[in-house]
């Protein structure tokens, strides 16, 4: 016997329709690439998304065609999200920080029909275009006054939108149909496409809003620093309209001064980004003696958030840190660090230690850890093993079957090594490729990096395993000092005493001016390992 409830497909267009109808006067504010601030409402965004949907139709875009974007966080990018997915096409956000050859590969692999791009990326597009014959239209996301000179036949976004009426009915789409596409920024091999569906996107958007997740509401002002090309800005362009939160898009200016200015003028309550972004912002705050006004929480994820950063946000600035974990293949949210009642009465030190973990699993995601033979390990907070996930917003196969079947007995292997406890609180020990294997035991590079950045002179740290004739590998620490700070190798190594097990203490320290990052802001461990593979450890 079937239930007798309406069978309405979960469609992305319903988010913008809802936001228009019930939060129509709520603002969307964008810092423009052309300069200045753009301000309009959900009502306007819905109208222009419908105009753009008509424009896509006029360009000959058909359901399931891929629409590429090379763009910062802004209102036009938001409109493309809704016009493309809402009309049945697939919104394909491309990470412009990848090497041009990788972008060419991605555009061609995805068969992008049109590519929309911000002015910033014209030089990149001019390089790509000759190698991407399948792209029929290159559209500059700007107005006529700012259209650039180019040898390419470029279209102007505003002209395109303005040439079409807003008389458009969003079609009913099979909820399992593809809605958007995002390539993983793999550190080896070609990027692989994760193809989200309308259903997975809506369920994830619901999950993300929950009180023990990002706790979003109509009273929030959300500023996603995380780019819309990095797992759809962690779903915020969907979750914000779902609850009617005001959105603030920072455009291309992600430096501390530009962000704090927006936080203040727009009364931002909630933000989200990777640790490297917050590093710059906190340095700016400290150097200028600034405080956060309305910001009450910030989501930090994408790579391990150093405990020192959590403490600075919470203890110095009174901003709650929601330490979160996920991945492109998970839309991305898997865990968010929020406390249960019984944690609230713990002594501060114990609560702080708990908060350093990647967080508690949210409904919709199932987690387990397994040993090398695939045997499930206990949820005791101590055993650690390969972390596997499953759920309705987790990838079951990559676009075009790339890489074969990724699943293990129906579970997606994350490539992370973690512990899990009976509350579902997960802690990443390391990426399985990054753990340091010393004399048959494992050393967590994340734990060592976290310990190092707790030193007041350290801005950023990376730890990699380096060959050792006796132990196979031993940890090497690379340190970027804070501007003007003094620190010696001996002082640094001494700092680890009592903070980590003695045999974990790195064998050597190298001071560097900067560390390499991936296109999504993670430490580029492959490059660091490569650069230091011949480093001779003292005593080795
Ligand atoms: P991406 O698909 O680019 O978002 O990368 C996903 C990977 O980033 C995960 O598998 C983790 O290795 C890492 N990651 C994401 N969030 C965290 C976190 N809070 N702590 C540690 N690693 C993280």
mmCIF file of C-alpha atoms and ligand atoms in Angstrom, residues 184-185 230-231 300-305 323-329 358 414 416 428 431 446 520 522, ligand 1:
data_model
loop_
_atom_site.group_PDB
_atom_site.id
_atom_site.type_symbol
_atom_site.label_atom_id
_atom_site.label_comp_id
_atom_site.label_asym_id
_atom_site.label_seq_id
_atom_site.Cartn_x
_atom_site.Cartn_y
_atom_site.Cartn_z
ATOM 1 C CA UNK A 184 36.919 17.422 -7.418
ATOM 2 C CA UNK A 185 40.229 19.157 -7.141
ATOM 3 C CA UNK A 230 33.831 25.025 -4.341
ATOM 4 C CA UNK A 231 31.002 22.523 -3.803
ATOM 5 C CA UNK A 300 35.193 26.512 9.113
ATOM 6 C CA UNK A 301 36.004 23.429 7.084
ATOM 7 C CA UNK A 302 37.628 22.159 3.921
ATOM 8 C CA UNK A 303 40.749 21.336 5.884
ATOM 9 C CA UNK A 304 41.429 20.916 9.583
ATOM 10 C CA UNK A 305 40.743 24.089 11.535
ATOM 11 C CA UNK A 323 34.002 23.234 12.704
ATOM 12 C CA UNK A 324 32.634 21.187 9.833
ATOM 13 C CA UNK A 325 33.778 18.391 7.599
ATOM 14 C CA UNK A 326 32.676 17.204 4.214
ATOM 15 C CA UNK A 327 33.781 16.749 0.659
ATOM 16 C CA UNK A 328 32.766 17.524 -2.913
ATOM 17 C CA UNK A 329 31.380 13.992 -3.191
ATOM 18 C CA UNK A 358 35.454 17.628 12.925
ATOM 19 C CA UNK A 414 36.330 9.214 1.848
ATOM 20 C CA UNK A 416 40.160 10.131 5.345
ATOM 21 C CA UNK A 428 39.983 13.161 11.224
ATOM 22 C CA UNK A 431 44.124 12.028 4.817
ATOM 23 C CA UNK A 446 47.131 17.296 11.291
ATOM 24 C CA UNK A 520 40.463 25.035 -2.820
ATOM 25 C CA UNK A 522 44.200 23.051 1.222
HETATM 26 P P1 LIG B 1 36.985 18.753 -1.085
HETATM 27 O O1 LIG B 1 36.230 17.753 -1.821
HETATM 28 O O2 LIG B 1 37.927 19.545 -1.929
HETATM 29 O O3 LIG B 1 36.105 19.643 -0.263
HETATM 30 O O4 LIG B 1 37.928 17.978 -0.055
HETATM 31 C C1 LIG B 1 37.400 17.090 0.885
HETATM 32 C C2 LIG B 1 38.484 16.703 1.869
HETATM 33 O O5 LIG B 1 38.925 17.838 2.605
HETATM 34 C C3 LIG B 1 38.040 15.731 2.934
HETATM 35 O O6 LIG B 1 38.020 14.408 2.478
HETATM 36 C C4 LIG B 1 39.072 15.970 4.026
HETATM 37 O O7 LIG B 1 40.276 15.280 3.773
HETATM 38 C C5 LIG B 1 39.332 17.447 3.904
HETATM 39 N N1 LIG B 1 38.547 18.170 4.904
HETATM 40 C C6 LIG B 1 37.384 18.819 4.748
HETATM 41 N N2 LIG B 1 36.983 19.383 5.907
HETATM 42 C C7 LIG B 1 37.911 19.072 6.829
HETATM 43 C C8 LIG B 1 38.074 19.340 8.235
HETATM 44 N N3 LIG B 1 37.197 20.078 8.918
HETATM 45 N N4 LIG B 1 39.161 18.825 8.845
HETATM 46 C C9 LIG B 1 40.068 18.086 8.175
HETATM 47 N N5 LIG B 1 39.979 17.808 6.869
HETATM 48 C C10 LIG B 1 38.912 18.283 6.199
#
